[in-house]
Structures are given as structure tokens and as C-alpha cells.
Coordinates of C-alpha atoms in Angstrom, one line a residue:
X1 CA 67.2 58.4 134.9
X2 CA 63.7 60.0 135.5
X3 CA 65.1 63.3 133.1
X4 CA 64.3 61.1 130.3
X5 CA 61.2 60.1 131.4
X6 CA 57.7 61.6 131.2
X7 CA 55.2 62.2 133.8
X8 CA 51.6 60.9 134.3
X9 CA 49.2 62.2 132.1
X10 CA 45.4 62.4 131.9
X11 CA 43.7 59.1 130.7
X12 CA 41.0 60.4 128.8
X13 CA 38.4 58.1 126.7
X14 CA 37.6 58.0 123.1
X15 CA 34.1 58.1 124.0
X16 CA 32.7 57.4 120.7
X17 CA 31.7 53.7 120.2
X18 CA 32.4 51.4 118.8
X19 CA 35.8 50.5 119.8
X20 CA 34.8 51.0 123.7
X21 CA 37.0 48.2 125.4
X22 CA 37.7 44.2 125.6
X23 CA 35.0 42.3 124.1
X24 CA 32.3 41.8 126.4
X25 CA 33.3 44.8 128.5
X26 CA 31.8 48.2 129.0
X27 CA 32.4 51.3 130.6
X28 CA 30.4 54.5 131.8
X29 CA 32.1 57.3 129.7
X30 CA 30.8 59.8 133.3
X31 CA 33.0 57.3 135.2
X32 CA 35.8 57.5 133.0
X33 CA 35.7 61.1 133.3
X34 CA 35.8 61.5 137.0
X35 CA 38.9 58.9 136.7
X36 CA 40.1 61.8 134.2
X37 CA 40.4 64.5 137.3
X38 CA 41.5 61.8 139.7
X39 CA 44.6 60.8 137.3
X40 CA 45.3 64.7 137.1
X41 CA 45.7 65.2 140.8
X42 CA 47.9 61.9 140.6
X43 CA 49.9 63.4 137.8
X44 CA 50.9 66.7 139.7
X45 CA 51.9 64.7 142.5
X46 CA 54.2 62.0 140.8
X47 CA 55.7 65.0 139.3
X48 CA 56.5 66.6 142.2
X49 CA 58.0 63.6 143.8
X50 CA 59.9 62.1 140.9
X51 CA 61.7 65.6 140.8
X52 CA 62.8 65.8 144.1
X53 CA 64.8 62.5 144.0
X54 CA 65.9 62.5 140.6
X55 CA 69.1 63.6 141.1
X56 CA 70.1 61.4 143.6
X57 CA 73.2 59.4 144.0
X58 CA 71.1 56.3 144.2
X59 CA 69.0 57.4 141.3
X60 CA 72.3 58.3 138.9
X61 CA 73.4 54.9 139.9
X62 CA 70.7 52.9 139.1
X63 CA 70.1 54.5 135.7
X64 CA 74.1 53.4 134.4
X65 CA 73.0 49.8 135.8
X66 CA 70.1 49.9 133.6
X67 CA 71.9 51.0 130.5
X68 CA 74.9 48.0 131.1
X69 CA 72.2 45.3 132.0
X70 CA 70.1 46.2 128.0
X71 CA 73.3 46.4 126.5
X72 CA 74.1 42.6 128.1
X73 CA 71.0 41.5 127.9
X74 CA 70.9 42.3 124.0
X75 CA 74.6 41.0 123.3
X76 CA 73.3 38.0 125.2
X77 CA 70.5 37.5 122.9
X78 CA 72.4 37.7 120.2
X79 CA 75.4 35.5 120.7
X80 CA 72.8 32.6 122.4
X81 CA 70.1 32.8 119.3
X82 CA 73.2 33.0 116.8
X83 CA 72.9 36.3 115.0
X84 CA 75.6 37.9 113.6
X85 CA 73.8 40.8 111.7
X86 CA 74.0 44.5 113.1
X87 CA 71.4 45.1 115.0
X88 CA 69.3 48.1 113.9
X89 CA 68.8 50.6 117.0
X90 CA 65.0 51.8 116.9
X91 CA 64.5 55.3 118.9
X92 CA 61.6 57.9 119.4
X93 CA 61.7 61.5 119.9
X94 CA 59.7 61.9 122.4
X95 CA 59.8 65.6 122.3
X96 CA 58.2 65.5 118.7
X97 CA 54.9 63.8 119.7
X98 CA 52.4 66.5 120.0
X99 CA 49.5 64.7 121.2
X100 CA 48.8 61.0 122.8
X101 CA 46.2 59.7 120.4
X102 CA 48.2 61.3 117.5
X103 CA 51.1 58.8 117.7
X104 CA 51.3 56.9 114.9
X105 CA 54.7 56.5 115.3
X106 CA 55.2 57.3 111.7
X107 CA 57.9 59.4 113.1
X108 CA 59.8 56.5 114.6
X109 CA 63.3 56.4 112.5
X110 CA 66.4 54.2 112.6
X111 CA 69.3 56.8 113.7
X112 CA 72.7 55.7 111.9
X113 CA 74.6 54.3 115.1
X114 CA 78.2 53.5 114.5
X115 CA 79.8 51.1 116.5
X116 CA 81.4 54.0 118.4
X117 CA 78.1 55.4 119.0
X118 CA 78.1 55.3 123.0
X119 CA 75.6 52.6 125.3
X120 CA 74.4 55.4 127.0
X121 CA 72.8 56.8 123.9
X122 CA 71.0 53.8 122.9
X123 CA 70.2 52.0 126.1
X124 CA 69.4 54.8 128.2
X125 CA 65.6 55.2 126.8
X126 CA 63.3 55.3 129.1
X127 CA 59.5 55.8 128.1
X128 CA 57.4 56.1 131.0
X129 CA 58.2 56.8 134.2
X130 CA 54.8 56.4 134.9
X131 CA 52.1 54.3 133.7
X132 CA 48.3 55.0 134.7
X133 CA 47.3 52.7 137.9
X134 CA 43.9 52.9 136.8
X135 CA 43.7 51.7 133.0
X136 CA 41.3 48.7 133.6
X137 CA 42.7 45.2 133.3
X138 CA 40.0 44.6 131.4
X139 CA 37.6 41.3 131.8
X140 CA 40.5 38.5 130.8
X141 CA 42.7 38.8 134.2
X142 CA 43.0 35.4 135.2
X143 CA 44.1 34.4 139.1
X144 CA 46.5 32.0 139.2
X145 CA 49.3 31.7 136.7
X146 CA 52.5 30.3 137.5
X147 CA 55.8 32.4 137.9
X148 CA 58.0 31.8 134.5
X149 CA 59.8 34.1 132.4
X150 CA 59.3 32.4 129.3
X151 CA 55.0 32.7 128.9
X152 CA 55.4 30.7 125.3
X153 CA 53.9 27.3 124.7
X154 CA 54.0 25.0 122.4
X155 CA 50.7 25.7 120.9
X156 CA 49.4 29.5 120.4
X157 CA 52.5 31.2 120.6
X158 CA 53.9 31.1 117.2
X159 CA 55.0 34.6 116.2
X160 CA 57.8 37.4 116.5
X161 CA 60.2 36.8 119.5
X162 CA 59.9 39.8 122.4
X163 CA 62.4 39.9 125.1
X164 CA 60.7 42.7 127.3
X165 CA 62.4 44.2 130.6
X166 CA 60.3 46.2 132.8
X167 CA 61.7 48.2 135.4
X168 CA 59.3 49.2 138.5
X169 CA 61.0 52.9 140.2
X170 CA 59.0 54.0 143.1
X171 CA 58.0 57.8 142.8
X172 CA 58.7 58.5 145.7
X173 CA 62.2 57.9 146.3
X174 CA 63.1 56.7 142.9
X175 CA 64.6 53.5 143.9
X176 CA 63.4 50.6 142.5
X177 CA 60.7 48.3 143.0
X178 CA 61.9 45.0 144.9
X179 CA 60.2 41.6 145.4
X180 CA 57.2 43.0 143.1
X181 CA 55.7 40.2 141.7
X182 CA 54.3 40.9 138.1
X183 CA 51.8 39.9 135.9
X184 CA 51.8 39.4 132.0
X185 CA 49.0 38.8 129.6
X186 CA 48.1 39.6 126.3
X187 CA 46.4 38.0 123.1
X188 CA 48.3 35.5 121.3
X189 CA 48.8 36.5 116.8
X190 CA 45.4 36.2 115.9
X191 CA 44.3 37.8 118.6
X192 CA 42.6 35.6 121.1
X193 CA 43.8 35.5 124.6
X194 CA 44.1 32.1 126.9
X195 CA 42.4 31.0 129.7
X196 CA 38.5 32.6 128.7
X197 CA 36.3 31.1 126.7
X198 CA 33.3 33.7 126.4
X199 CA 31.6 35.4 123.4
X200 CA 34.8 37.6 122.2
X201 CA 37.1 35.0 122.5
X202 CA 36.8 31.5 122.6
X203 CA 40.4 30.3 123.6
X204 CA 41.4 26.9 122.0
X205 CA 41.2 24.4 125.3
X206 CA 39.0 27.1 126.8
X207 CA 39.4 28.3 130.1
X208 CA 42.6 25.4 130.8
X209 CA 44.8 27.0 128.1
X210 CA 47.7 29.5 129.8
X211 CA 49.7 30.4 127.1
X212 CA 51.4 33.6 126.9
X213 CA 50.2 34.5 130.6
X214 CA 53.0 34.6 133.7
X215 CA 54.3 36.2 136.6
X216 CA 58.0 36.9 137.3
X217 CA 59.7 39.0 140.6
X218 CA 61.1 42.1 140.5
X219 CA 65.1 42.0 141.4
X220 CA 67.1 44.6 143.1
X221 CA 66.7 46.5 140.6
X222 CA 63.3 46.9 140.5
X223 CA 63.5 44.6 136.6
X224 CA 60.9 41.6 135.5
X225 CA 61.5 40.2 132.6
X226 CA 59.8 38.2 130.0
X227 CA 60.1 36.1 127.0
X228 CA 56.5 36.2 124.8
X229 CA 55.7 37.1 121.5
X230 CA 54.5 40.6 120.1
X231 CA 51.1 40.2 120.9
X232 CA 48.4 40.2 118.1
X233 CA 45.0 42.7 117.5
X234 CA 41.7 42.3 117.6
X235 CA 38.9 44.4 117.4
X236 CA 38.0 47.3 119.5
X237 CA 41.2 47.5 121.1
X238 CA 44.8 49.3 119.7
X239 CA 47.6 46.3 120.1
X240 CA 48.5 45.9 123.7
X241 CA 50.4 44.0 126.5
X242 CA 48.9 44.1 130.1
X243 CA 51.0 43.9 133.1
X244 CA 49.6 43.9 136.8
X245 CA 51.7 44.7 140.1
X246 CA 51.9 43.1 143.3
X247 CA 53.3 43.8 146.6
X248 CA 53.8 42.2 149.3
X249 CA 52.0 39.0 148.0
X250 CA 52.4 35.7 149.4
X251 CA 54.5 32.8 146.8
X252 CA 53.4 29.4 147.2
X253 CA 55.4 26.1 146.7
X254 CA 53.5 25.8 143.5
X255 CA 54.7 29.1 142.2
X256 CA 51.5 30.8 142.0
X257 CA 50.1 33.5 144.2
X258 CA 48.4 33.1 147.4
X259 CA 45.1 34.3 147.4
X260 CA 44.0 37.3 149.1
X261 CA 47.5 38.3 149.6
X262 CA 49.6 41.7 148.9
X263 CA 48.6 44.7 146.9
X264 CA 47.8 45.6 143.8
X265 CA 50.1 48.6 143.3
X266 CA 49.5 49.0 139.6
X267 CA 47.9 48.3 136.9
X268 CA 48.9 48.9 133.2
X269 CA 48.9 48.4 129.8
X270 CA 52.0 48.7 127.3
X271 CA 51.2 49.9 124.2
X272 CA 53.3 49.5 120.4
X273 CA 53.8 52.0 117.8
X274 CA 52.0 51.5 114.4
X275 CA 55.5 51.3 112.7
X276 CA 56.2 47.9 114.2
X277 CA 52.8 46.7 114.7
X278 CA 52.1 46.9 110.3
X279 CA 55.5 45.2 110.0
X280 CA 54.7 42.5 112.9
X281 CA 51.5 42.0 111.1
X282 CA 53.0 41.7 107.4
X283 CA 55.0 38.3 108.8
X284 CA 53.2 34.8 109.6
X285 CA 50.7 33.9 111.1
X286 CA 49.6 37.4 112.3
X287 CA 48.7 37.8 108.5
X288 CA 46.2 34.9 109.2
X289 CA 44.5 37.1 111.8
X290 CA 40.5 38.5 110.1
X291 CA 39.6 40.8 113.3
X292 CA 39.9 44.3 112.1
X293 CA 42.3 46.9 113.2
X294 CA 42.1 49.5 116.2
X295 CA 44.8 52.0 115.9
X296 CA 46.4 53.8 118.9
X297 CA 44.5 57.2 118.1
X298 CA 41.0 55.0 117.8
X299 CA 41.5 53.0 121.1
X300 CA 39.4 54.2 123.7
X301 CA 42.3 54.8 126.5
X302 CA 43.6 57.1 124.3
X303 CA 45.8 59.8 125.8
X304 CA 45.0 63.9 125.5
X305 CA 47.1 66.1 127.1
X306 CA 50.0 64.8 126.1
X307 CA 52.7 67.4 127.2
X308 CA 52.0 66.3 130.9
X309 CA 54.0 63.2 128.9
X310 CA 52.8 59.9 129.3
X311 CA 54.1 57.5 126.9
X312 CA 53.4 53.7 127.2
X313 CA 55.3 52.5 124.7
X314 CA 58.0 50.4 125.6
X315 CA 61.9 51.2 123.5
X316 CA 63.0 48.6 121.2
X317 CA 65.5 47.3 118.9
X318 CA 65.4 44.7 116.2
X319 CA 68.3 41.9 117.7
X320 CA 69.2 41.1 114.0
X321 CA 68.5 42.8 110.9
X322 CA 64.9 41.6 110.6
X323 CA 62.0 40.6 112.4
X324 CA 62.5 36.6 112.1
X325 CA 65.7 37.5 114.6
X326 CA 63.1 38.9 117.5
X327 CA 62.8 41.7 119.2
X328 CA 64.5 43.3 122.8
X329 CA 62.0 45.9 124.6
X330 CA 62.3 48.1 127.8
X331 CA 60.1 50.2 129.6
X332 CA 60.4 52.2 132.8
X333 CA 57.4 53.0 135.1
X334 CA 57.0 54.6 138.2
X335 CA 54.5 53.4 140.9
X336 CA 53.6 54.4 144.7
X337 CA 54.4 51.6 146.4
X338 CA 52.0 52.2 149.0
X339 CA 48.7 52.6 146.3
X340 CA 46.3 49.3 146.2
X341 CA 44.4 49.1 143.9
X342 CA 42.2 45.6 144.7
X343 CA 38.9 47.4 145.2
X344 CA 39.4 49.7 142.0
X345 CA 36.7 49.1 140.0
X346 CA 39.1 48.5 137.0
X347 CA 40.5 45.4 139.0
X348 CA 38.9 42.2 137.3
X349 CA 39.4 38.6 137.8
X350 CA 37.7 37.1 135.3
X351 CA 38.7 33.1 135.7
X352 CA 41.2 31.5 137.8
X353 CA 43.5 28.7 137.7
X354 CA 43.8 25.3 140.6
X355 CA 44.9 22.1 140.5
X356 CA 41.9 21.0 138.4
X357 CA 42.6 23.6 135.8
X358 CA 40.6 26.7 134.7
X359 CA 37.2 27.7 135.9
X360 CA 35.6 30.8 135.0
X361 CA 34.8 33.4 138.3
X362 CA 31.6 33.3 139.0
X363 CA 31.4 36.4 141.0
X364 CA 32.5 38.4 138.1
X365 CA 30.4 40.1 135.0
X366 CA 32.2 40.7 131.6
X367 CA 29.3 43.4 131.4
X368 CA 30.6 45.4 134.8
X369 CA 29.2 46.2 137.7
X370 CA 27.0 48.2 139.3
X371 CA 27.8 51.6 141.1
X372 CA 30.1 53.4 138.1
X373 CA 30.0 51.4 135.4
X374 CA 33.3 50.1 135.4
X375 CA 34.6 46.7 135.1
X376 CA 33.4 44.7 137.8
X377 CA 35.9 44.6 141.3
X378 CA 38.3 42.0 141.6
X379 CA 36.7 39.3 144.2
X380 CA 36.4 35.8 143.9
X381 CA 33.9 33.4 145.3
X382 CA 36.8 31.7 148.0
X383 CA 37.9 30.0 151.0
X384 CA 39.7 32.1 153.0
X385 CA 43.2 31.0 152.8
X386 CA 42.6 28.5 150.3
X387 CA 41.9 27.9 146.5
X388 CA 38.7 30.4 145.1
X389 CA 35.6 27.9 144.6
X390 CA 34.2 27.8 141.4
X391 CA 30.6 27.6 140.5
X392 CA 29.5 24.0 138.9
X393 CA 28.9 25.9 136.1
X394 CA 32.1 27.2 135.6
X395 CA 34.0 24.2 135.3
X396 CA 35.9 23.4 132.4

């Protein structure tokens, strides 16, 4: 399992502007820094840990679960959406990426698999073991989506089918993840994300629209999974899926989260290779989309040091000979379960969802906060126990 994984790697910024962040949002590049040295430490130490359990009987197990449940999942897929084409198999060498911000993923080929060719050679992929806790979540986390595995709608979510499985390992004792609950959010094809409406993104139905946003729980073996879309670009930012962690977080009846619950035990950002981005955005209606391009090497949480190996980009395969057949997506990261994140200064709430829809958080700037110059923390104006009180202002 965590032998074909890489370890945590330093999170360095592209300093330059202007592709900084999320629109709206800003960063100290001296703050970033420091979080450079702090990731370090945290990438010795995950290193350390992950080896000593690697080779464990519970480990070994878990990672020929993994490899039967893609290989299911995909035949699944297959027989329920009605394709009968060979899939094409989509791998990486990870060992020929020199450097992070390099990737292009140029490199990414189609290896000839037979149908001989064994599961275990296509399925057993893993990316990431670990995922940076700190990349910020940027300003368009909203509190209060509902737990659903399929995040599409009928409006705003036209574009090429993902089926992604996430897998949460604990670095500690590599077993997985259970119970997690997990956030997903990421900008629809022309690149506009629901639930904000601010300068940067005005979301169609404003700050009441929830597409492509969810939360599903982590099983026993540590796996959420989603159905969404491969999300679209906009400027200043590479193409990218969020996800945020919780522990120990109180479900409601509703099927949302309980306020002020739990931890925040990570915080991430999945990341696609150029490869499949130019094809995604050849098809309809990401071809609609006028925002220019940011490319993995120009985003600003580009990666140096890249033979300490972090690599957040998730494996895939095409389920049928082209994109119009969708896509299935895995990814593998490693998290201390006893981290909480909730006062990082990357933790942002920027709106939040009740029973009388969307409502911007008053307590939060899109501009950040004080102190760092990170992204404001992650407090809402609240009840204690009960739904977070928006401002009159903020009212949909």
C-alpha cells in the first residue's frame, strides 16, 4: 500500500502575482513561507510513521481490498451506464516527474493492458499518501451542505462524468480513516462555484445554489465517494477539486453537520494533469468557458521539492473509449487523525446554508485576516448549539 505512495512534501508558493489564489483572496507570501518549514517538519514525521506500519498485516490487507473494490466499482460503472468499449487504463510514472510545478503530465501515456494484464497492476495506484493539511480552503467553503454522493443538479453541472474514491489512511498506523465525514466542492465547467455570490463569482441563484458541493462518510475502509463532474478553470487558479475532513463531527437528522462539532483533520486540494484537463476542455460546454488558463506549474501552491514526493493528482481511467463515457478516479491520502485544523488560518467559512437557504458569513473577509495574512479563520457569527446567525445583510 504506502510503497506506492509518496510522502509529504514542501508546499511552496509561486510568489509572483498574478495568479495568487481564489478570487477575492490573498495571501502573505512571509506567511506562506513559514508554513513552508512547518510542512517540512510534518513531512519527516509522516515519513517516519508511514514506514513503520507499512508492512503490516493490516496494511497488506487493506491495500488488495482497495484494488478489488476500483476494479468493481469500474466494472460496475460500466455494465450500469451501458458501455461496452475497452476501457483505456491511464497511469503515471511517478518516478519520472522531476519536479512538482514541472508536471505537465505530458508524460502521462496509455500502457497497452491486455485483458490478462493483472488488477493489481492497474488498480493498485495510489498517488498520495499524503495531502498537505494546510493548503487553504480558500474563501468559497460553505457550512452546511447536505451528505449525498451524487453533488450533480439539474442546473450547473453539465459536463464530463467523475466517479472519484478517496481513501483516508491514518499515518500513524496505516489503517484507515472511519466515520470521517468529507467535504467536496469545486467550480462547476465554466468555472464558477455555487453557493457565493461575490466579485469573482457570481453563482447563478447566488448564495442558495448548492450544486456540485457534498459531504459523504468514510466506510471501514477509510473510502468516500462521489459522483461530480471534472470540475472547470478559472483564472488564477490551476484546475482543482477541494475536499475538507472531519472527525468526530456531529450528523444531524437533516443530514448536515452540527455546528461546532468534530475536527477538521485535513484540508486539501486534488489537483488534474494537463493531459486530461486540454481534452476535458476541448468537449462541451467547458469550451464555452472565457476565464483564462492557470496551469499546474503557474498556480501558486505549486510544489518544489518534489523527491520528498507529494503528488495530488488523483489515478484515473477513461470507463469507455472516450470522454462522453465518464471518468473513474482514486486517490489515497494519509492524515493524523489527531491534527485539527479549525483555528488554521487557512480554515474559511465563507457562507453557510439553513433552513432559509444561503447567507453569506458575516464574520468572514474574502480579503483575510489580520495577524499572517492568510485567509481569514473559520468562525461564524452563531448560537451555540444551533444554526450560525446571519447578518441582515447577508441574506439571500
Amino acid at each position: 500500500m504506502v510503497q506506492l505512495c509518496k510522502f509529504l512534501a514542501v508546499a511552496a508558493a509561486c510568489l509572483a502575482a498574478p495568479a495568487i489564489a481564489h478570487p477575492g483572496e490573498k495571501h502573505d507570501p512571509h506567511h506562506v513561507k513559514r508554513e513552508v518549514h512547518a510542512r517540512d517538519a510534518m513531512a519527516a514525521h509522516a515519513k517516519r510513521s508511514l514506514g513503520a506500519c507499512e508492512s503490516t498485516l493490516h496494511a497488506r490487507e487493506l491495500n488488495k481490498r482497495s484494488i478489488a473494490r476500483r476494479s468493481h466499482t469500474v466494472q460496475n460503472l460500466r455494465k450500469k451506464r451501458g458501455i461496452t468499449a475497452t476501457p483505456q487504463k491511464w497511469r503515471r510514472n511517478l518516478a519520472a516527474l522531476e519536479k512538482w510545478e514541472a508536471i505537465d503530465h505530458n508524460r502521462t501515456g496509455i500502457l497497452d493492458y491486455s485483458p490478462a494484464t493483472p488488477e493489481s497492476m492497474v488498480f493498485a495506484a495510489n498517488t498520495s499518501c499524503i495531502l498537505s493539511p494546510t493548503v487553504t480552503d480558500g474563501p468559497y467553503y460553505v457550512w452546511g451542505e447536505v451528505v449525498r454522493q451524487n453533488v450533480k443538479e439539474d442546473l450547473y453541472s453539465d459536463g464530463v462524468d467523475v466517479f472519484l474514491e478517496v481513501q483516508y489512511i491514518d499515518i500513524n498506523t496505516c489503517r484507515p480513516v472511519q466515520g470521517a465525514l468529507v467535504d467536496i466542492w469545486q467550480a462547476n465547467a465554466t468555472g464558477v462555484y455555487s453557493g457565493i455570490s461575490e466579485s469573482g463569482n457570481y453563482a447563478a441563484d447566488g448564495w442558495d445554489s448548492t450544486y456540485l458541493r457534498g459531504i459523504q462518510q468514510t466506510d471501514r475502509d477509510g473510502v468516500a465517494t462521489f459522483e461530480s463532474i471534472f470540475p472547470g478553470h478559472y483564472e488564477g487558479r490551476a484546475t482543482h477539486t477541494h475536499l475538507l475532513t472531519h472527525l468526530n463531527a456531529t450528523l444531524l437528522p437533516n443530514k448536515t453537520l452540527e455546528v461546532g462539532t468534530g475536527s477538521v483533520a485535513h484540508i486539501g486540494q486534488l489537483f488534474w494533469n494537463e493531459v486530461l484537463r486540454s481534452a476535458v476542455e476541448d468537449t462541451y460546454p467547458y469550451n464555452t468557458n472565457t476565464q483564462s488558463i492557470t496551469t499546474n506549474a503557474e498556480d501558486m501552491w505549486s510544489i518544489e521539492q518534489a523527491d520528498s514526493a507529494y503528488d495530488p493528482f488523483p489515478e484515473y481511467i477513461y470507463l469507455g473509449d472516450d470522454l462522453d463515457d465518464g471518468l473513474f478516479a482514486w486517490i489515497q491520502i494519509g492524515i493524523n487523525a489527531t491534527d485539527d485544523y479549525t483555528d488554521n488560518s487557512y480554515y474559511s467559512i465563507a457562507a453557510y446554508h439553513d433552513a432559509n437557504g444561503g447567507h453569506e458569513n458575516s464574520d468572514s473577509s474574502f480579503g483575510g485576516g489580520s495577524g499572517g495574512g492568510g485567509a481569514p479563520s473559520g468562525s461564524m457569527s452563531m448560537s451555540i448549539g444551533g444554526p450560525p446567525t446571519a447578518s441582515p445583510s447577508a441574506s439571500a
